[in-house]
Coordinates of C-alpha atoms and ligand atoms in Angstrom, one line a residue:
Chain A
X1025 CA 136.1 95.3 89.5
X1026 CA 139.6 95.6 90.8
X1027 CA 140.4 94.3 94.5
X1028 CA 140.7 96.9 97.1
X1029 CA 141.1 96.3 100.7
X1030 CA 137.6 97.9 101.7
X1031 CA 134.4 96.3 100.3
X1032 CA 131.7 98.4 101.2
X1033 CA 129.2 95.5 101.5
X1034 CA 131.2 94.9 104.7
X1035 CA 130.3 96.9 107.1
X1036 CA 127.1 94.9 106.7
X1037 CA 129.2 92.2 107.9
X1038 CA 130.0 93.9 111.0
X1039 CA 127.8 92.4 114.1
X1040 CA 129.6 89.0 112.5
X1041 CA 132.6 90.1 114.9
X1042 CA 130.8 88.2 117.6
X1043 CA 131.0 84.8 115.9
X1044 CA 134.6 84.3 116.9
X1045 CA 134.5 86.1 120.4
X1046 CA 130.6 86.3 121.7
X1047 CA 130.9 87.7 125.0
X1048 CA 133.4 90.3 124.2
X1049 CA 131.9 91.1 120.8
X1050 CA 128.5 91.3 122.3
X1051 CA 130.0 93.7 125.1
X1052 CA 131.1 96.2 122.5
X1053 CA 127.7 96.5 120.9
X1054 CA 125.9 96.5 124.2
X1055 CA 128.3 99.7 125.1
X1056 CA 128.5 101.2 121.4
X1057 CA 124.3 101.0 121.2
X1058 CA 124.3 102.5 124.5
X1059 CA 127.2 105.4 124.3
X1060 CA 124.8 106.7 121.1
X1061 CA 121.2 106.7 123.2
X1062 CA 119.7 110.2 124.0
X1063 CA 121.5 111.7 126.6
X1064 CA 123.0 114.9 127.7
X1065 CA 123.6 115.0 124.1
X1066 CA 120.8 114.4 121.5
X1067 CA 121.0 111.6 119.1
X1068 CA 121.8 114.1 116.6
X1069 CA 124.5 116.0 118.2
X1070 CA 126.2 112.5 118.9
X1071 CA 125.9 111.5 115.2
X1072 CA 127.8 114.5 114.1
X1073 CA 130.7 113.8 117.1
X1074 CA 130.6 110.5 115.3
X1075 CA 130.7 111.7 112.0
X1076 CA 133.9 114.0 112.7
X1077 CA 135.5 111.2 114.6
X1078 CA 135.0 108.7 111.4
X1079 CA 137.1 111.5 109.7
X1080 CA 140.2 111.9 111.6
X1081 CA 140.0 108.2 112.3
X1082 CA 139.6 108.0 108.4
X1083 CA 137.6 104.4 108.6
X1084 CA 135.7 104.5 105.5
X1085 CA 132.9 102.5 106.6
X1086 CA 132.3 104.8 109.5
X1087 CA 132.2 107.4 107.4
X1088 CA 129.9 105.7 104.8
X1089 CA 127.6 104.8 108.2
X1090 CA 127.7 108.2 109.4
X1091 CA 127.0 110.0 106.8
X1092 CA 124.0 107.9 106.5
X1093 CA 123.4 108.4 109.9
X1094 CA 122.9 112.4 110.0
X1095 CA 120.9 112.5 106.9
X1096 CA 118.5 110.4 108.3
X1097 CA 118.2 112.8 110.9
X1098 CA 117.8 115.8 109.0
X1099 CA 121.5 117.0 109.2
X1100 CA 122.4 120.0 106.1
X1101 CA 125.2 119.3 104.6
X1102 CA 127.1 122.5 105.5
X1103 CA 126.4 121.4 109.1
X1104 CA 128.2 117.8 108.0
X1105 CA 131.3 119.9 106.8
X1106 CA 131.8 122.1 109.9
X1107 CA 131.6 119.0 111.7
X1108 CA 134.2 117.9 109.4
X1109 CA 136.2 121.3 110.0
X1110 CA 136.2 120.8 113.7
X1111 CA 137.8 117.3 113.4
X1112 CA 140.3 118.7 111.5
X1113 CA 141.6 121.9 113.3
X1114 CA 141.8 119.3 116.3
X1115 CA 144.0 117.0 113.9
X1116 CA 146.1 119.8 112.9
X1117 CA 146.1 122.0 116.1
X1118 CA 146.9 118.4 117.5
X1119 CA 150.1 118.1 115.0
X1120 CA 151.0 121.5 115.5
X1121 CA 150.9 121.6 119.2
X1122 CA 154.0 119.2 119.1
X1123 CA 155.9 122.1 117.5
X1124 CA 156.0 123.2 120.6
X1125 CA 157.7 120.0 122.0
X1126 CA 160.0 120.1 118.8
X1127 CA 160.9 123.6 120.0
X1128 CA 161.8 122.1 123.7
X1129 CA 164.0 119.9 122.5
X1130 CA 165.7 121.7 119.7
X1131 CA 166.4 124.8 122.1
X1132 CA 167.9 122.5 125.0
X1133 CA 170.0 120.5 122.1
X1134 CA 171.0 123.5 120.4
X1135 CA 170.3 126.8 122.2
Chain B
X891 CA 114.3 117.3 90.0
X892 CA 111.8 115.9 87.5
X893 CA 110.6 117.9 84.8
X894 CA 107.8 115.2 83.6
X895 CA 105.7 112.4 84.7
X896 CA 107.8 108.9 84.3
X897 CA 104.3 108.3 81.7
X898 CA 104.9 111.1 80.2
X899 CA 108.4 110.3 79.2
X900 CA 107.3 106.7 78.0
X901 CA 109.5 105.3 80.7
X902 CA 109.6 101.6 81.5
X903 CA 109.1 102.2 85.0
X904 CA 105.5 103.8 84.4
X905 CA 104.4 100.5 84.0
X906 CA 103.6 98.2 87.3
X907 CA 104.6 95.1 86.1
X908 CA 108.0 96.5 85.2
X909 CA 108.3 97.5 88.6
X910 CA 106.9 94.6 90.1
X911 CA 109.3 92.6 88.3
X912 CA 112.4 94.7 89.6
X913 CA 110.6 95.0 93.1
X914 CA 110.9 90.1 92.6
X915 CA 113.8 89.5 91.0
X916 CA 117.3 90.4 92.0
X917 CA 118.3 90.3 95.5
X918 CA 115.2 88.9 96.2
X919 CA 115.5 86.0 93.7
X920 CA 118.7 85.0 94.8
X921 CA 117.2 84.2 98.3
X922 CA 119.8 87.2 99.4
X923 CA 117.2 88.7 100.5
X924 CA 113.9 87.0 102.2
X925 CA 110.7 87.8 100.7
X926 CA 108.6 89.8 102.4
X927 CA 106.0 87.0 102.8
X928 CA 108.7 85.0 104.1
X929 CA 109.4 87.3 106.4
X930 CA 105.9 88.3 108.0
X931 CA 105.5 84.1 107.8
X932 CA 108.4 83.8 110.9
X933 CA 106.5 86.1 113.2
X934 CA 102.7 84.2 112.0
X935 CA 101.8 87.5 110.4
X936 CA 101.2 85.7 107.0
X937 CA 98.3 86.6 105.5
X938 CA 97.9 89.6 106.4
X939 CA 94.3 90.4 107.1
X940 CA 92.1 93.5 106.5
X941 CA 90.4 94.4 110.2
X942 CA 87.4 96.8 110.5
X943 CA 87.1 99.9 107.7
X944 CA 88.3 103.2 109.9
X945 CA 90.0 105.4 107.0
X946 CA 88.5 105.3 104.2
X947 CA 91.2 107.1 101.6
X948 CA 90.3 108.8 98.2
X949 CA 92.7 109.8 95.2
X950 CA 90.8 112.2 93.5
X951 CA 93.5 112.8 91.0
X952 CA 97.2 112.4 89.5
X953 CA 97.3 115.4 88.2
X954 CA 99.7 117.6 90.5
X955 CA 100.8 121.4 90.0
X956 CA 104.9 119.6 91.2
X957 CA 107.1 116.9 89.9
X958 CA 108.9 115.7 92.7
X959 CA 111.3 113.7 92.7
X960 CA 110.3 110.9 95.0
X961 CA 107.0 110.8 93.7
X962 CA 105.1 107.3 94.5
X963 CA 102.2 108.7 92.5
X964 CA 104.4 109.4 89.5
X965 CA 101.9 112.7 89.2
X966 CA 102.4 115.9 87.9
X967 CA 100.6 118.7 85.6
X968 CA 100.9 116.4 82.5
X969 CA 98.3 113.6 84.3
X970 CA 95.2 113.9 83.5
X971 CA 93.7 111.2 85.3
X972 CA 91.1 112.8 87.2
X973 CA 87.9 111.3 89.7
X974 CA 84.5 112.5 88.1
X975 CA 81.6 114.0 90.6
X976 CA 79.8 110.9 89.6
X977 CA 82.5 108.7 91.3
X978 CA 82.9 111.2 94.0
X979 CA 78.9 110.5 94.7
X980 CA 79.3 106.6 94.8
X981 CA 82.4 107.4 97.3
X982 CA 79.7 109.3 99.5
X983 CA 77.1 106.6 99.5
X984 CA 79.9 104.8 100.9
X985 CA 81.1 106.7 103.5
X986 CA 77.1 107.4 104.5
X987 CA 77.3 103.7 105.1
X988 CA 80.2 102.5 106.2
X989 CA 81.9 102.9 109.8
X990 CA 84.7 104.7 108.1
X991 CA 85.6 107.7 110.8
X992 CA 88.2 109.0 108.4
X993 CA 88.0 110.3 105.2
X994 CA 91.7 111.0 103.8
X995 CA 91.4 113.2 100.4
X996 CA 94.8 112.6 98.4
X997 CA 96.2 113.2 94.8
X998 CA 98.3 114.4 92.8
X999 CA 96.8 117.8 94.3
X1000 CA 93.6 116.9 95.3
X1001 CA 92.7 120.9 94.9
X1002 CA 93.7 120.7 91.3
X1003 CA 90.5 118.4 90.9
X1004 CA 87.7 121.1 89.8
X1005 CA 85.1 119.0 92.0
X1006 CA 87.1 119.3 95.0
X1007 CA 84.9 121.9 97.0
X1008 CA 82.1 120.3 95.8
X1009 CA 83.2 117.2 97.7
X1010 CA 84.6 118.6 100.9
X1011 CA 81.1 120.7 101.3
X1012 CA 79.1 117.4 101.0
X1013 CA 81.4 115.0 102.5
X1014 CA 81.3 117.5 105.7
X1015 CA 77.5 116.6 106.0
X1016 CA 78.0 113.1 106.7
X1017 CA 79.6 112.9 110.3
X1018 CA 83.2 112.3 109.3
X1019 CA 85.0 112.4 112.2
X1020 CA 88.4 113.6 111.0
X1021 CA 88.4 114.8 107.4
X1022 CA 91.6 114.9 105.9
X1023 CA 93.0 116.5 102.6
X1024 CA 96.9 116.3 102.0
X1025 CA 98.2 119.2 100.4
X1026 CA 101.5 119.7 99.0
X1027 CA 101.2 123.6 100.4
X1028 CA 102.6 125.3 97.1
X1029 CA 98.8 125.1 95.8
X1030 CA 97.6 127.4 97.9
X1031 CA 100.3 130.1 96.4
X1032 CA 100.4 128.4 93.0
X1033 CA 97.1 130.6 91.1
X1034 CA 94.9 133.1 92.2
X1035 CA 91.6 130.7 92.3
X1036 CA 93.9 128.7 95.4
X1037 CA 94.7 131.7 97.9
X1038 CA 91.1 131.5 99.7
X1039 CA 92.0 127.8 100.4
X1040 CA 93.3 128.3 104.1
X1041 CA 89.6 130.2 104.6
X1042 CA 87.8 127.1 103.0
X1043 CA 89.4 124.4 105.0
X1044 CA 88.8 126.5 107.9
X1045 CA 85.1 126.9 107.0
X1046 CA 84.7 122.9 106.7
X1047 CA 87.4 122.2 109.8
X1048 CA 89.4 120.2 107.3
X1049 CA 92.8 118.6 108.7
X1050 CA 95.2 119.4 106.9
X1051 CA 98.4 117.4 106.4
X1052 CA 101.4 118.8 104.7
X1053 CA 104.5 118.1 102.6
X1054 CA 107.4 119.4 104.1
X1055 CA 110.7 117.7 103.3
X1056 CA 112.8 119.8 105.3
X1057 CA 113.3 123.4 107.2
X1058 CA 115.8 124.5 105.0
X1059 CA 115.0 125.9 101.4
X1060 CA 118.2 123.5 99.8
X1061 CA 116.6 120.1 101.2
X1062 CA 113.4 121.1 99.7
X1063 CA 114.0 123.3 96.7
X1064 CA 115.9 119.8 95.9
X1065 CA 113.0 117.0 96.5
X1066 CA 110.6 119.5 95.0
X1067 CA 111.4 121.9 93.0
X1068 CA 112.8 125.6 92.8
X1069 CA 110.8 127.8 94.8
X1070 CA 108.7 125.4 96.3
X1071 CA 110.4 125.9 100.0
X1072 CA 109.4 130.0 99.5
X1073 CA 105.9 129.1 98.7
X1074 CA 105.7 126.3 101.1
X1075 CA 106.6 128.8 103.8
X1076 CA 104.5 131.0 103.1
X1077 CA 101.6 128.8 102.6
X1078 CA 102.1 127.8 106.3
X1079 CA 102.2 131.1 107.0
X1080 CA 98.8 132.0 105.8
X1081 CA 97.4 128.8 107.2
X1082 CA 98.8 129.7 110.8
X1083 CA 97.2 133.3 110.1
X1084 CA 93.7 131.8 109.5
X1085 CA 94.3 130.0 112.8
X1086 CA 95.3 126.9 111.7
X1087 CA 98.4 124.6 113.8
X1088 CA 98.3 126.9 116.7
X1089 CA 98.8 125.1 120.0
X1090 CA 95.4 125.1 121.7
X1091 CA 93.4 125.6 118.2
X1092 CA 91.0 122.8 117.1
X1093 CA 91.8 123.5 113.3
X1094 CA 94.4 120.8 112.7
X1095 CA 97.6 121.2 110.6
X1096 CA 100.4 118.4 110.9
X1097 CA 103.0 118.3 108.8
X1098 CA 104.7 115.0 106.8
X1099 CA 108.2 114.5 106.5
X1100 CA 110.1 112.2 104.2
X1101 CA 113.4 111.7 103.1
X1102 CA 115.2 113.9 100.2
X1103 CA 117.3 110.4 99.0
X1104 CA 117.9 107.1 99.2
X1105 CA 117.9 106.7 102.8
X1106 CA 115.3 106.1 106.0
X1107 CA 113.5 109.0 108.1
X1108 CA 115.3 109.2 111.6
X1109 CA 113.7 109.2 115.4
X1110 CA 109.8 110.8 114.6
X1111 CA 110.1 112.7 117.8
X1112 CA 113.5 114.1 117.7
X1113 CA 112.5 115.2 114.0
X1114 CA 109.6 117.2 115.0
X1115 CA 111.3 118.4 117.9
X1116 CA 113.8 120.0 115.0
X1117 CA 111.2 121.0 113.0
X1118 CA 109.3 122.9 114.9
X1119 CA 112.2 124.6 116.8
X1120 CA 113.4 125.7 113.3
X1121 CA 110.1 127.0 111.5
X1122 CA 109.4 128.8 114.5
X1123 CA 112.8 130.4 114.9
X1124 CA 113.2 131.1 111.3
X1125 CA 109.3 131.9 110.1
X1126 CA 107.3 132.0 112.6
X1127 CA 105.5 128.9 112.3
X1128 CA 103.6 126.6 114.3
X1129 CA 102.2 123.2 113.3
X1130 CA 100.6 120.7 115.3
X1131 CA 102.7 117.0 114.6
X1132 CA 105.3 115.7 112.4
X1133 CA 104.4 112.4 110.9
X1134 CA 107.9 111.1 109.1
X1135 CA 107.2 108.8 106.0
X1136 CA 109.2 105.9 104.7
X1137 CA 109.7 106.3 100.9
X1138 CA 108.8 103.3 99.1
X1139 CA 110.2 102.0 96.0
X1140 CA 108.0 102.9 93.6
X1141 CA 107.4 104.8 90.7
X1142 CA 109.7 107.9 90.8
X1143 CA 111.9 107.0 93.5
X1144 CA 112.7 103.5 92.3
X1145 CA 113.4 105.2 89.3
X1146 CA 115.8 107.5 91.0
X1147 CA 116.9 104.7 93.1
X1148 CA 117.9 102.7 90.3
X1149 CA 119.3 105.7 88.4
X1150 CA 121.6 106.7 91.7
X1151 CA 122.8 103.0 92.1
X1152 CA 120.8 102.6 95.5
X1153 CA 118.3 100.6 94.1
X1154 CA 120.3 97.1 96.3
X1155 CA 121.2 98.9 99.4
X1156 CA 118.2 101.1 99.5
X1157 CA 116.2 97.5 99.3
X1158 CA 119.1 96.0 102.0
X1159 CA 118.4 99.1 104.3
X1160 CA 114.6 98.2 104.4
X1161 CA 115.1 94.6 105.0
X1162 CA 117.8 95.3 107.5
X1163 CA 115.2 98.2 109.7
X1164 CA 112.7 95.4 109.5
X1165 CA 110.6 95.6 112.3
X1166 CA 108.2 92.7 113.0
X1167 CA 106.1 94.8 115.5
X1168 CA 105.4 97.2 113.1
X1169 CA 103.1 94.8 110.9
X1170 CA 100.3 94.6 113.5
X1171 CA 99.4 98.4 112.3
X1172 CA 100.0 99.0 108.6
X1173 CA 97.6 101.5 107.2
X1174 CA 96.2 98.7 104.7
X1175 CA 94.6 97.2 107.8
X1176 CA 92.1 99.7 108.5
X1177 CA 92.2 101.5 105.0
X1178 CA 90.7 101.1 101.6
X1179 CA 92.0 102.8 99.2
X1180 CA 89.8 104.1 96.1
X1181 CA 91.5 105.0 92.8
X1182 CA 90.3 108.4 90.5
X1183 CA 88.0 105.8 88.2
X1184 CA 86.6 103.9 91.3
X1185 CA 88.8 100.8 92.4
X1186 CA 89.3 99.2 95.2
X1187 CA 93.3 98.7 96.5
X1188 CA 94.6 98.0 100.3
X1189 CA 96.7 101.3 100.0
X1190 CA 98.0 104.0 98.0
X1191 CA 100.7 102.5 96.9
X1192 CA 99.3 98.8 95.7
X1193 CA 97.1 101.4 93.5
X1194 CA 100.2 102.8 91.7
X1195 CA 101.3 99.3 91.5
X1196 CA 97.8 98.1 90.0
X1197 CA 96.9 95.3 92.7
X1198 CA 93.7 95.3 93.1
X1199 CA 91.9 94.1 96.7
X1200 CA 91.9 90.2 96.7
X1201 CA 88.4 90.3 96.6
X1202 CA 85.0 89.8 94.4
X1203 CA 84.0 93.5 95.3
X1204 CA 86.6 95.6 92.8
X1205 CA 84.8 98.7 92.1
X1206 CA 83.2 101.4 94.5
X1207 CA 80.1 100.8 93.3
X1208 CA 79.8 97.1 94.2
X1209 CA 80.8 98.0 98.0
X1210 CA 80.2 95.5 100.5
X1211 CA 81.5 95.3 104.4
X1212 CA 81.1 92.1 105.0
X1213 CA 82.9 91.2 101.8
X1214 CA 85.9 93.2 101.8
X1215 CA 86.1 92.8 105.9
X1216 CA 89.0 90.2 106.9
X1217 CA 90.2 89.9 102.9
X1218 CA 93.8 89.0 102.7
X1219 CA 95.8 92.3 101.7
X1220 CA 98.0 91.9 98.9
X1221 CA 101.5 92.2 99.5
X1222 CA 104.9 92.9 97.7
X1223 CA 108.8 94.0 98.2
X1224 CA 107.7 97.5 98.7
X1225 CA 106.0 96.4 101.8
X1226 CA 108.8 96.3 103.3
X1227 CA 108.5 100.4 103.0
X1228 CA 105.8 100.1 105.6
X1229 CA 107.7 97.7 108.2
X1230 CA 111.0 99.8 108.6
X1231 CA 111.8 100.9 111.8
X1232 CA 109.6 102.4 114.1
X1233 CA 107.0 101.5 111.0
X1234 CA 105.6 104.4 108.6
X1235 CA 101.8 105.0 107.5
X1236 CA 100.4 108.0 106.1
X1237 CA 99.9 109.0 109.5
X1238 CA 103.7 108.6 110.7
X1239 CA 105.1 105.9 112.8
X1240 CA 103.1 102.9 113.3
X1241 CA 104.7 102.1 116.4
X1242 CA 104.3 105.4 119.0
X1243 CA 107.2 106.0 120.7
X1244 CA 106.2 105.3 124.2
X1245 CA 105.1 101.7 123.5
Ligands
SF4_540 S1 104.8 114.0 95.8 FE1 102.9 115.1 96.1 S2 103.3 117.2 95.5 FE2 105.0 116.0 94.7 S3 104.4 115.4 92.6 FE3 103.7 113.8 93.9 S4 101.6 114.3 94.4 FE4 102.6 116.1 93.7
SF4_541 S1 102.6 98.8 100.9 FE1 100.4 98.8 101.3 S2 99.9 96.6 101.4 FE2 102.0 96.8 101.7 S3 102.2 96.9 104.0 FE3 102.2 99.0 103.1 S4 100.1 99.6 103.3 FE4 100.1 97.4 103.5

């Protein structure tokens, strides 16, 4: 196989983080396990957040982990692609906004 | 979706040892992976030991009007393997006998075997407390001889327990078949009608849900929570619990697992979710499971895998407490099916979620 710089087998790796900073390490999964409890949000709806977040971040292995994570609770997959849909209009709503910052400056340079 | 039985086709996989062998070597041979033994061994769970007999579970049958995919049973309408009445009688001497207080009737369809009725009208004489018959639901829509069925359970207060995979036709149409959410659906329909799964009614209808692929069921609670908010939206329906089922690599889903390249991580995932506190309760404590010609396993599943019960009593017919009482179970990789998580029995969760 050739090399690539993600192994998927790695994100089984990732609790190993701890072994060269504990305390931090173990302060990040003590607030990650925490931020994804039942809340004023459900499981569910937090796995989806997390699942249109691991998009626009583009990490594959969160999006190998969440993808994983809303089957498992009983998420369709046209509910995974609108997820997927809202993380991108706020990607490119987000890049287009600046148009409007591109549009400052060009009409003070050049007006 | 399957169109035959894995026997059928002459696959390898139909046979145990080929799938005992898979279930040992690999990951598992390379120490990659602890065995479970090993594993149950760190927490002094090792050897598991049959407690008292409680559920006493029956396959009457292979033969099944579905294929579906994930089948542990590997049934479908091309099995023939079927339990005779003369078997069914031995199984009633037993359950006169025995302090089994529930009787779990499974298959295949366990209405495709023609001495079904006969069976749940005599086994209903004998003070089974909760009498159980998991239907797959479509066999109540599949032929005109099945549509009284919701009136015949209710006549014998059967429990009924129900395949669902999920409560959307795509998810289900895709574990089980074309069609088979429609039937399902209305199936539950007619059961509700007959009064079955209604809040306060005593006629009990809980539903089983287990994955559509090669991953684990999520949070029991929050899934029925969906489930039932769903079926009642969409159709109507009311049921009574959700129990959410770990598939185990056997049979049909190892083959699919194998066939999808999700045989390792599948395996990984188990191993990962395992939960030592969910050992104390596996099913094959409290069960004995009795095959269509009569023998004796710990569960369902070592039947499909043909180990029998590591003791001198094999057979129905030999049946002895005090011999099969406190027997060490016989355990495998698939085990490790049972152990996930929050822990996963015929009856759901091993582990309820307030403890
Ligand atoms: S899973 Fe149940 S309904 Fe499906 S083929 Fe197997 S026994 Fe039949
Ligand atoms: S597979 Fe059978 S023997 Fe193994 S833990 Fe589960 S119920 Fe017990």
């Amino acid at each position: 196989m050739s090399k690539t710089y993600y192994d998927p087998a790695d994100l089984r790796k990732f609790g190993n983080i701890t072994e060269w900073s504990e305390e931090l390490g173990n302060k990040f999964f003590e607030y990650y396990g925490k931020v994804f409890e039942e809340g004023a949000l459900t499981a569910r709806e937090k796995s989806l957040i997390a699942l249109a977040v691991a998009h626009t971040e583009q990490c594959p292995y969160c999006i190998d982990a969440y993808s994983k994570d809303t089957l498992q609770r009983g998420v369709t997959k046209e509910e995974m692609m609108e997820a997927i849909h809202v993380g991108a209009a706020i990607k490119s709503g987000a890049t287009l906004v600046h148009g409007v910052q591109m549009m400052n400056k060009v009409n003070k340079l050049d007006g | 979706m399957a169109v035959k039985s894995l026997k059928k086709q002459g696959s390898d996989l139909a046979q145990s040892n080929k799938q005992l062998e898979i279930l040992s070597n690999g990951i598992f041979q390379t120490g990659e992976l602890p065995t479970f033994k090993n594993k149950i061994s760190e927490s002094n769970q090792f050897p598991l030991k049959a407690k008292k007999l409680e559920i006493l579970q029956i396959n009457v049958g292979y033969m099944c009007n579905q294929v579906c995919d994930h089948c542990h049973v590997d049934a479908g309408p091309d099995r023939k393997e079927i339990m005779t009445r003369d078997t069914m009688r031995q199984c009633l001497e037993v359950i006169k006998n025995s302090g089994a207080h529930t009787l779990d009737l499974t298959g295949g369809a366990p209405e495709m075997n023609p001495d079904f009725r006969w069976f749940v009208e005599e086994a209903a004489k004998v003070g089974i407390k909760d009498f159980i018959v998991r239907s797959n639901l479509t066999i109540i829509r599949a032929n005109k001889k099945y549509y009284d069925l919701p009136e015949f359970f209710k006549k014998h207060n059967v429990h009924v327990v129900s395949s669902m995979p999920h409560w959307t036709r795509g998810k289900t149409d895709k574990q089980r078949g074309d069609g088979v959410f429609d039937k399902s659906i209305k199936a539950l329909q007619e059961l509700n009608a007959v009064g079955y799964g209604m809040p306060n009614s005593d006629f009990r209808l809980d539903l089983v849900y287990n994955p559509s692929g090669a991953f684990l069921p999520g949070d029991q609670a929050a899934m029925e929570k969906d489930f039932k908010k769903a079926l009642l939206e969409d159709f109507n329906i009311q049921f009574h619990n959700l129990f959410a089922i770990t598939n185990l690599p056997i049979a049909r889903f190892l083959d699919y697992l194998i066939a999808s390249e999700n045989y390792e991580d599948y395996m990984y995932s188990l191993v990962e979710a395992y939960n030592p506190a969910a050992v104390k309760n596996v099913m094959c404590t409290n069960t004995l499971s009795i095959s269509w010609d009569g023998y004796l396993f710990d569960c369902d599943f070592n039947q499909m895998l043909e180990l029998p019960v590591n003791s001198k009593v094999k057979h129905i017919s030999e049946y002895n407490e005090e011999l099969l009482e406190g027997r060490d179970i016989v355990i495998s990789q698939h085990c490790y099916g049972c152990t996930a998580g929050a822990g996963s029995s015929c009856q759901g969760n091993t582990i309820p979620a307030d403890a």
